[in-house]
Amino acid sequence: MLEAMNRGALAGIRVIDLSRVLAGPYCTMLLADYGADVIKIEQPGSGDPTRQWGPPWFGEEYPAGQDLADEGTPGGSGQRESAYYLTANRNKRSLTLDLKSTEGQAIARHLIATADIVVENFMPGATAAFGLDYATLAAGQPGLIYCSITGYGQTGPYRDRPGYDFMIQAEGGVMSITGPVDGQPHKVGVAIVDISAGLFATTAILAALHHRAQTGRGQWIDVALFDAQLGWLANVASNYLVSGGPPGRYGNAHPNIVPYETFPTADGRIAVGIGSDAQWRRFCVLAGRPDLAAEPRYATNAGRVAARSELVGLLGDVFRARPSAEWLTALAAIRIPAGPINDVPTALSDPQATARDMVQTVNHPAGPLPLVGPVAKLSETPATVRAAPPLLGEHTEVILRDELGYSADAIDELRNKRVI
């Protein structure tokens, strides 16, 4: 069992990562956390665009105007990396390869022939120009699992549009339900469309691996950021589809549960979620307002939703009577969900985050690098943070030499021609 734990659930699975920015790299990072060998193919000299998406930076700063390709590590990235790039690329190996060259395309096909999974996020049809599309590769490799992540998918009237998280948050409905009730639409504070698309891609790949284990056949997985956005509208979409009423913005409140939002206290603000009528009755006793529990209009959640404005106004006065810490202690004692409104530093240093090993440190050439750790905890084959996100082209030579059989002279020739 110990050997399995050290290797990970996906040990022996190889992934060729042709994706950039966030959705695809986040997907392949999760696969790497679970033990897969992920080879990230990047453009020589520049790499994943997120390597330049700073500040903030980790590692040495470059002089103004310094070309990344002039630095001395393989592929030329030096030691400075953007925090954004570090988000989604741990546990991978980096190989630089010019996919527009015939030599680069041949190397990519050679490498894919050794792999189980390809993940790419080029515009629909673009990989066909490289001979790296699913139809071409699967003709000689029927067990290949090939995942394409695009803005709008491989079909539909928008298939040829570029897709970015921000625009799809606007177009996919989430901005219309996010923000103050009487204010402007807001985006979510993180790139949730990219992250959720990466998660949907990961689960689909795992399903395809199970199917292949049963049939020997791979398949093409088509993941669209737009679809991911619509998919995680969840109960909000269902509310509309059932009722026909367009959802609005509720600020920090919940469309289906009352009280379920933030409330001002004597010295700040806390989040409180009362999710059942039994919890409501317990809360009213704690608050010294048994009259609210006895009031027929407030006795059920449906009634409280109907009387939302009036009831929330009354509860604002109730919560202002005590400081936040006192409320949080008292609510926890009667098992009513409540929490402080932490900033990011406080959340990452919370004792619960520490107990769950949610911030881990890994060695990087520039020094110890803290990263957010794996979320899912597997008892037999835990996900692990084994290696820092790679420097650009860090593993190019070893992969070409040791795994594809290229000689030193051949590698030098490829480097001189800027193929790698």
Short mmCIF file of C-alpha atoms in Angstrom, two decimals:
data_model
loop_
_atom_site.label_atom_id
_atom_site.label_comp_id
_atom_site.label_asym_id
_atom_site.label_seq_id
_atom_site.Cartn_x
_atom_site.Cartn_y
_atom_site.Cartn_z
CA MET A 1 0.00 0.00 0.00
CA LEU A 2 2.85 2.39 0.80
CA GLU A 3 4.22 2.09 -2.76
CA ALA A 4 0.78 2.91 -4.18
CA MET A 5 0.50 5.94 -1.91
CA ASN A 6 3.89 7.20 -3.05
CA ARG A 7 3.07 6.74 -6.73
CA GLY A 8 -0.46 8.17 -6.83
CA ALA A 9 -3.69 6.88 -8.31
CA LEU A 10 -2.68 7.87 -11.87
CA ALA A 11 0.89 6.56 -11.75
CA GLY A 12 1.78 5.12 -15.16
CA ILE A 13 -0.52 7.54 -17.02
CA ARG A 14 1.20 10.06 -19.27
CA VAL A 15 -0.40 13.37 -20.23
CA ILE A 16 0.81 15.68 -23.00
CA ASP A 17 -0.30 19.17 -22.07
CA LEU A 18 -0.62 21.48 -25.07
CA SER A 19 -2.75 23.96 -23.14
CA ARG A 20 -1.97 27.43 -21.83
CA VAL A 21 -3.23 29.98 -19.31
CA LEU A 22 -5.62 28.43 -16.73
CA ALA A 23 -8.44 26.02 -17.61
CA GLY A 24 -6.25 23.40 -19.33
CA PRO A 25 -3.23 23.78 -17.04
CA TYR A 26 -5.49 23.52 -13.99
CA CYS A 27 -6.93 20.26 -15.35
CA THR A 28 -3.49 18.78 -16.06
CA MET A 29 -2.18 19.92 -12.66
CA LEU A 30 -4.94 17.95 -10.97
CA LEU A 31 -3.99 14.88 -13.03
CA ALA A 32 -0.36 15.44 -12.03
CA ASP A 33 -1.32 15.76 -8.35
CA TYR A 34 -2.92 12.32 -8.67
CA GLY A 35 0.33 10.87 -9.99
CA ALA A 36 0.21 11.27 -13.77
CA ASP A 37 3.39 12.18 -15.68
CA VAL A 38 2.45 15.51 -17.26
CA ILE A 39 4.70 16.95 -19.97
CA LYS A 40 3.90 20.60 -20.62
CA ILE A 41 4.80 21.63 -24.18
CA GLU A 42 5.59 25.33 -24.47
CA GLN A 43 6.74 27.80 -27.11
CA PRO A 44 10.54 28.27 -27.04
CA GLY A 45 11.64 31.59 -25.60
CA SER A 46 8.27 32.64 -24.15
CA GLY A 47 6.34 29.63 -22.92
CA ASP A 48 2.91 29.73 -21.35
CA PRO A 49 1.69 33.36 -21.56
CA THR A 50 1.01 33.36 -17.82
CA ARG A 51 4.75 33.24 -17.16
CA GLN A 52 4.70 36.97 -17.99
CA TRP A 53 1.47 37.77 -16.13
CA GLY A 54 3.02 39.66 -13.25
CA PRO A 55 3.59 41.22 -10.86
CA PRO A 56 3.71 39.67 -8.39
CA TRP A 57 6.78 37.59 -9.20
CA PHE A 58 8.53 34.78 -7.37
CA GLY A 59 12.31 34.79 -7.67
CA GLU A 60 14.78 37.15 -9.23
CA GLU A 61 13.61 40.27 -11.01
CA TYR A 62 14.76 41.00 -14.54
CA PRO A 63 16.23 44.35 -15.59
CA ALA A 64 13.79 46.50 -17.54
CA GLY A 65 13.48 45.21 -21.09
CA GLN A 66 15.34 41.95 -20.39
CA ASP A 67 14.42 39.20 -22.85
CA LEU A 68 13.46 35.99 -21.07
CA ALA A 69 15.28 34.00 -23.74
CA ASP A 70 18.59 35.57 -22.72
CA GLU A 71 18.60 33.97 -19.29
CA GLY A 72 20.74 30.94 -18.72
CA THR A 73 18.44 28.04 -17.87
CA PRO A 74 17.26 25.57 -20.56
CA GLY A 75 14.56 27.33 -22.53
CA GLY A 76 15.60 30.64 -21.06
CA SER A 77 13.26 31.44 -18.17
CA GLY A 78 15.81 32.24 -15.48
CA GLN A 79 14.37 31.91 -12.00
CA ARG A 80 11.64 34.54 -11.98
CA GLU A 81 8.07 33.26 -12.39
CA SER A 82 4.73 35.00 -12.10
CA ALA A 83 2.47 34.01 -9.23
CA TYR A 84 -0.23 33.36 -11.84
CA TYR A 85 1.87 30.74 -13.67
CA LEU A 86 2.74 29.05 -10.39
CA THR A 87 -0.97 28.60 -9.68
CA ALA A 88 -1.58 25.72 -12.07
CA ASN A 89 1.68 24.04 -13.12
CA ARG A 90 3.21 22.11 -10.25
CA ASN A 91 4.21 18.45 -10.65
CA LYS A 92 4.80 18.89 -14.40
CA ARG A 93 7.79 18.74 -16.72
CA SER A 94 8.39 21.47 -19.32
CA LEU A 95 9.52 20.78 -22.87
CA THR A 96 9.89 23.67 -25.31
CA LEU A 97 8.79 22.91 -28.85
CA ASP A 98 7.90 25.02 -31.87
CA LEU A 99 4.73 23.35 -33.10
CA LYS A 100 4.75 25.45 -36.27
CA SER A 101 7.89 23.65 -37.47
CA THR A 102 7.79 20.26 -39.14
CA GLU A 103 10.47 18.99 -36.74
CA GLY A 104 8.49 20.19 -33.74
CA GLN A 105 5.34 18.53 -35.00
CA ALA A 106 7.22 15.26 -35.53
CA ILE A 107 8.58 15.38 -31.99
CA ALA A 108 5.11 16.10 -30.62
CA ARG A 109 3.63 13.13 -32.49
CA HIS A 110 6.48 10.91 -31.27
CA LEU A 111 5.83 12.01 -27.71
CA ILE A 112 2.04 11.64 -27.96
CA ALA A 113 2.58 8.07 -29.19
CA THR A 114 3.97 7.33 -25.71
CA ALA A 115 1.04 9.01 -23.95
CA ASP A 116 -2.46 8.20 -22.77
CA ILE A 117 -4.00 11.68 -22.73
CA VAL A 118 -3.65 14.92 -24.67
CA VAL A 119 -5.11 18.19 -23.37
CA GLU A 120 -5.20 21.23 -25.67
CA ASN A 121 -6.94 24.58 -25.83
CA PHE A 122 -6.25 25.84 -29.34
CA MET A 123 -9.07 27.38 -31.37
CA PRO A 124 -11.30 24.73 -33.00
CA GLY A 125 -9.57 23.24 -36.02
CA ALA A 126 -6.15 24.74 -35.24
CA THR A 127 -4.44 21.49 -34.26
CA ALA A 128 -5.33 19.96 -37.63
CA ALA A 129 -2.84 22.34 -39.22
CA PHE A 130 -0.13 20.72 -37.07
CA GLY A 131 -1.31 17.16 -37.68
CA LEU A 132 -2.08 16.99 -33.97
CA ASP A 133 -5.88 16.84 -34.09
CA TYR A 134 -7.84 13.96 -32.59
CA ALA A 135 -8.85 12.36 -35.88
CA THR A 136 -5.27 12.21 -37.15
CA LEU A 137 -3.76 10.95 -33.89
CA ALA A 138 -6.54 8.46 -33.04
CA ALA A 139 -6.25 6.80 -36.46
CA GLY A 140 -2.98 5.26 -35.31
CA GLN A 141 -3.61 5.40 -31.57
CA PRO A 142 -7.22 4.31 -30.89
CA GLY A 143 -6.72 4.26 -27.12
CA LEU A 144 -5.85 7.97 -27.00
CA ILE A 145 -7.97 10.23 -24.79
CA TYR A 146 -7.97 13.73 -26.27
CA CYS A 147 -9.49 16.67 -24.42
CA SER A 148 -10.13 19.99 -26.18
CA ILE A 149 -10.97 22.99 -24.01
CA THR A 150 -12.24 26.05 -25.88
CA GLY A 151 -14.37 29.09 -25.22
CA TYR A 152 -17.52 27.83 -26.92
CA GLY A 153 -16.89 24.23 -27.95
CA GLN A 154 -16.38 22.46 -31.26
CA THR A 155 -19.93 23.10 -32.47
CA GLY A 156 -22.46 25.93 -32.52
CA PRO A 157 -22.54 29.45 -34.00
CA TYR A 158 -19.86 30.78 -31.59
CA ARG A 159 -17.29 27.99 -32.07
CA ASP A 160 -14.75 30.26 -33.75
CA ARG A 161 -14.88 33.01 -31.14
CA PRO A 162 -12.04 33.33 -28.64
CA GLY A 163 -13.30 32.75 -25.11
CA TYR A 164 -12.04 34.38 -21.93
CA ASP A 165 -13.33 33.89 -18.42
CA PHE A 166 -14.44 37.50 -17.92
CA MET A 167 -16.49 37.73 -21.11
CA ILE A 168 -18.11 34.36 -20.49
CA GLN A 169 -19.02 35.37 -16.93
CA ALA A 170 -20.85 38.28 -18.57
CA GLU A 171 -22.36 36.26 -21.41
CA GLY A 172 -23.19 33.16 -19.37
CA GLY A 173 -25.37 34.87 -16.81
CA VAL A 174 -23.29 34.84 -13.64
CA MET A 175 -22.59 38.58 -13.64
CA SER A 176 -26.32 39.28 -13.76
CA ILE A 177 -26.74 37.51 -10.41
CA THR A 178 -23.54 38.75 -8.73
CA GLY A 179 -23.18 42.07 -6.93
CA PRO A 180 -25.31 44.43 -4.85
CA VAL A 181 -29.08 44.21 -5.26
CA ASP A 182 -29.33 47.77 -6.56
CA GLY A 183 -25.83 48.01 -8.01
CA GLN A 184 -23.99 47.03 -11.16
CA PRO A 185 -23.36 43.42 -12.25
CA HIS A 186 -20.08 42.04 -10.88
CA LYS A 187 -17.75 39.25 -11.93
CA VAL A 188 -16.69 36.61 -9.42
CA GLY A 189 -13.38 37.51 -7.78
CA VAL A 190 -11.48 34.53 -9.25
CA ALA A 191 -11.57 33.06 -12.77
CA ILE A 192 -14.29 30.64 -11.79
CA VAL A 193 -15.24 29.78 -15.39
CA ASP A 194 -11.69 28.65 -16.16
CA ILE A 195 -11.39 26.74 -12.91
CA SER A 196 -14.72 24.97 -13.29
CA ALA A 197 -13.98 24.11 -16.94
CA GLY A 198 -10.72 22.56 -15.74
CA LEU A 199 -12.62 20.56 -13.14
CA PHE A 200 -15.22 19.38 -15.68
CA ALA A 201 -12.38 18.38 -18.03
CA THR A 202 -10.66 16.42 -15.27
CA THR A 203 -13.76 14.44 -14.34
CA ALA A 204 -14.46 13.70 -18.01
CA ILE A 205 -10.89 12.45 -18.52
CA LEU A 206 -11.19 10.17 -15.51
CA ALA A 207 -14.48 8.81 -16.89
CA ALA A 208 -12.81 8.25 -20.27
CA LEU A 209 -9.95 6.38 -18.59
CA HIS A 210 -12.47 4.04 -16.96
CA HIS A 211 -14.21 3.52 -20.30
CA ARG A 212 -10.87 2.76 -21.96
CA ALA A 213 -10.02 0.23 -19.26
CA GLN A 214 -13.22 -1.61 -20.15
CA THR A 215 -13.13 -1.29 -23.96
CA GLY A 216 -9.60 -0.33 -24.99
CA ARG A 217 -11.01 2.70 -26.82
CA GLY A 218 -10.14 6.31 -26.21
CA GLN A 219 -12.35 9.25 -27.13
CA TRP A 220 -12.51 12.97 -27.86
CA ILE A 221 -13.70 15.17 -25.00
CA ASP A 222 -15.14 18.58 -25.93
CA VAL A 223 -15.24 21.05 -23.00
CA ALA A 224 -16.46 24.62 -23.48
CA LEU A 225 -16.00 27.43 -21.00
CA PHE A 226 -19.48 28.66 -21.95
CA ASP A 227 -21.01 25.27 -21.13
CA ALA A 228 -19.11 25.14 -17.85
CA GLN A 229 -20.54 28.54 -16.92
CA LEU A 230 -24.10 27.42 -17.66
CA GLY A 231 -23.53 24.11 -15.88
CA TRP A 232 -22.54 25.64 -12.58
CA LEU A 233 -25.47 28.07 -12.49
CA ALA A 234 -27.03 25.06 -10.74
CA ASN A 235 -30.02 26.01 -8.56
CA VAL A 236 -30.16 29.53 -10.04
CA ALA A 237 -30.70 28.11 -13.53
CA SER A 238 -33.19 25.59 -12.14
CA ASN A 239 -35.11 28.35 -10.37
CA TYR A 240 -35.58 30.09 -13.71
CA LEU A 241 -36.36 26.94 -15.70
CA VAL A 242 -39.03 25.92 -13.18
CA SER A 243 -40.56 29.32 -12.47
CA GLY A 244 -39.94 31.29 -15.64
CA GLY A 245 -38.85 34.25 -13.55
CA PRO A 246 -35.42 35.68 -14.44
CA PRO A 247 -33.08 35.59 -11.40
CA GLY A 248 -31.85 38.87 -10.01
CA ARG A 249 -28.98 39.93 -7.78
CA TYR A 250 -29.26 39.24 -4.07
CA GLY A 251 -25.94 40.64 -2.92
CA ASN A 252 -24.78 38.27 -0.17
CA ALA A 253 -28.23 36.76 0.30
CA HIS A 254 -29.56 33.42 -0.98
CA PRO A 255 -32.44 33.29 -3.46
CA ASN A 256 -34.08 30.28 -1.79
CA ILE A 257 -33.17 30.47 1.91
CA VAL A 258 -33.80 33.18 4.54
CA PRO A 259 -31.93 34.17 6.64
CA TYR A 260 -28.79 33.26 4.70
CA GLU A 261 -26.47 36.25 4.25
CA THR A 262 -24.13 38.61 6.06
CA PHE A 263 -25.28 40.63 9.06
CA PRO A 264 -23.76 43.63 10.86
CA THR A 265 -22.69 43.02 14.46
CA ALA A 266 -21.65 45.39 17.21
CA ASP A 267 -18.08 45.44 15.84
CA GLY A 268 -18.13 44.10 12.30
CA ARG A 269 -20.01 41.68 10.08
CA ILE A 270 -20.50 37.90 9.99
CA ALA A 271 -22.00 35.37 7.59
CA VAL A 272 -24.95 33.32 8.88
CA GLY A 273 -26.85 30.55 7.13
CA ILE A 274 -30.01 29.20 8.73
CA GLY A 275 -30.95 26.31 6.49
CA SER A 276 -33.90 24.69 8.25
CA ASP A 277 -36.94 25.57 10.32
CA ALA A 278 -35.44 23.72 13.30
CA GLN A 279 -32.32 25.89 13.10
CA TRP A 280 -34.55 28.97 12.88
CA ARG A 281 -36.30 28.07 16.11
CA ARG A 282 -33.01 27.47 17.89
CA PHE A 283 -31.68 30.77 16.65
CA CYS A 284 -34.70 32.70 17.89
CA VAL A 285 -34.22 31.28 21.39
CA LEU A 286 -30.52 32.19 21.32
CA ALA A 287 -31.30 35.70 20.09
CA GLY A 288 -33.86 36.27 22.83
CA ARG A 289 -36.60 36.69 20.23
CA PRO A 290 -38.96 33.70 20.67
CA ASP A 291 -41.67 35.94 19.24
CA LEU A 292 -40.06 35.66 15.82
CA ALA A 293 -40.27 31.86 15.95
CA ALA A 294 -43.90 32.07 17.02
CA GLU A 295 -44.86 34.45 14.21
CA PRO A 296 -46.72 32.37 11.56
CA ARG A 297 -45.25 34.42 8.67
CA TYR A 298 -41.74 33.40 9.72
CA ALA A 299 -42.40 29.82 10.85
CA THR A 300 -41.35 28.20 7.54
CA ASN A 301 -38.57 28.97 5.11
CA ALA A 302 -41.12 29.70 2.37
CA GLY A 303 -42.72 32.28 4.62
CA ARG A 304 -39.38 33.81 5.50
CA VAL A 305 -38.44 34.07 1.81
CA ALA A 306 -41.74 35.86 1.13
CA ALA A 307 -41.09 38.27 4.03
CA ARG A 308 -37.37 38.63 3.28
CA SER A 309 -37.03 42.44 3.42
CA GLU A 310 -39.01 42.88 6.62
CA LEU A 311 -37.37 39.97 8.44
CA VAL A 312 -33.80 40.82 7.44
CA GLY A 313 -34.35 44.35 8.71
CA LEU A 314 -35.46 42.99 12.09
CA LEU A 315 -32.50 40.61 12.26
CA GLY A 316 -30.06 43.42 11.52
CA ASP A 317 -31.10 45.04 14.80
CA VAL A 318 -30.78 41.68 16.61
CA PHE A 319 -27.23 41.03 15.39
CA ARG A 320 -26.03 44.54 16.18
CA ALA A 321 -26.62 43.86 19.85
CA ARG A 322 -23.52 41.63 20.24
CA PRO A 323 -19.94 41.58 18.92
CA SER A 324 -18.93 39.14 16.17
CA ALA A 325 -16.88 36.78 18.36
CA GLU A 326 -19.73 36.37 20.82
CA TRP A 327 -22.19 35.58 18.04
CA LEU A 328 -19.87 33.07 16.38
CA THR A 329 -19.25 31.21 19.63
CA ALA A 330 -22.94 31.13 20.53
CA LEU A 331 -24.09 30.05 17.05
CA ALA A 332 -21.48 27.27 16.89
CA ALA A 333 -22.71 25.97 20.24
CA ILE A 334 -26.21 25.38 18.82
CA ARG A 335 -24.88 24.09 15.49
CA ILE A 336 -25.95 26.93 13.23
CA PRO A 337 -23.55 27.61 10.36
CA ALA A 338 -21.81 30.95 10.78
CA GLY A 339 -18.38 32.36 10.07
CA PRO A 340 -16.21 35.45 10.03
CA ILE A 341 -15.60 37.30 6.78
CA ASN A 342 -11.89 36.64 6.45
CA ASP A 343 -9.49 38.18 4.01
CA VAL A 344 -7.31 35.83 1.94
CA PRO A 345 -4.25 35.92 4.28
CA THR A 346 -6.45 35.07 7.26
CA ALA A 347 -8.21 32.26 5.40
CA LEU A 348 -4.93 30.65 4.28
CA SER A 349 -3.49 30.82 7.80
CA ASP A 350 -6.66 29.59 9.52
CA PRO A 351 -6.09 26.62 11.88
CA GLN A 352 -8.48 24.55 9.77
CA ALA A 353 -6.44 25.28 6.63
CA THR A 354 -3.30 24.27 8.51
CA ALA A 355 -4.88 21.06 9.78
CA ARG A 356 -5.96 20.17 6.25
CA ASP A 357 -2.48 20.88 4.83
CA MET A 358 -3.96 23.39 2.40
CA VAL A 359 -0.78 25.44 2.10
CA GLN A 360 2.31 23.40 1.23
CA THR A 361 5.87 24.42 0.49
CA VAL A 362 7.94 22.94 -2.31
CA ASN A 363 11.57 23.53 -3.31
CA HIS A 364 12.11 25.88 -6.26
CA PRO A 365 15.42 27.13 -7.69
CA ALA A 366 14.54 30.59 -6.35
CA GLY A 367 13.79 29.29 -2.84
CA PRO A 368 10.97 27.67 -0.84
CA LEU A 369 7.71 28.19 -2.73
CA PRO A 370 4.34 28.12 -0.90
CA LEU A 371 1.40 26.77 -2.90
CA VAL A 372 -2.23 25.95 -2.22
CA GLY A 373 -2.31 22.19 -1.69
CA PRO A 374 -4.53 19.48 -3.22
CA VAL A 375 -8.18 19.62 -2.22
CA ALA A 376 -9.33 15.99 -2.37
CA LYS A 377 -7.89 13.67 0.29
CA LEU A 378 -7.59 10.06 -0.95
CA SER A 379 -6.91 7.51 1.77
CA GLU A 380 -4.98 4.99 -0.36
CA THR A 381 -3.40 7.16 -3.07
CA PRO A 382 -3.29 10.75 -1.80
CA ALA A 383 -2.66 13.61 -4.16
CA THR A 384 0.76 15.12 -3.54
CA VAL A 385 2.80 18.23 -4.29
CA ARG A 386 6.04 16.62 -5.48
CA ALA A 387 7.71 19.28 -7.60
CA ALA A 388 7.59 23.00 -8.18
CA PRO A 389 6.16 24.34 -11.44
CA PRO A 390 8.96 23.81 -13.97
CA LEU A 391 11.20 26.48 -15.40
CA LEU A 392 10.64 27.02 -19.10
CA GLY A 393 12.16 24.10 -21.00
CA GLU A 394 13.67 22.67 -17.81
CA HIS A 395 13.18 19.07 -18.97
CA THR A 396 13.56 19.47 -22.74
CA GLU A 397 16.97 17.83 -23.04
CA VAL A 398 16.32 14.92 -20.68
CA ILE A 399 13.01 14.06 -22.37
CA LEU A 400 14.49 14.18 -25.87
CA ARG A 401 17.63 12.28 -24.88
CA ASP A 402 16.40 9.70 -22.39
CA GLU A 403 12.84 9.10 -23.52
CA LEU A 404 12.84 9.76 -27.26
CA GLY A 405 16.42 8.70 -28.01
CA TYR A 406 17.81 11.92 -29.53
CA SER A 407 21.58 12.29 -29.58
CA ALA A 408 23.40 15.30 -28.16
CA ASP A 409 24.21 16.48 -31.68
CA ALA A 410 20.58 16.17 -32.77
CA ILE A 411 19.43 18.14 -29.73
CA ASP A 412 21.99 20.86 -30.45
CA GLU A 413 20.78 21.07 -34.03
CA LEU A 414 17.16 21.42 -32.88
CA ARG A 415 18.19 24.16 -30.46
CA ASN A 416 20.17 26.01 -33.15
CA LYS A 417 17.12 25.91 -35.43
CA ARG A 418 14.94 27.17 -32.53
CA VAL A 419 12.73 24.10 -32.74
CA ILE A 420 13.29 23.70 -28.98
#
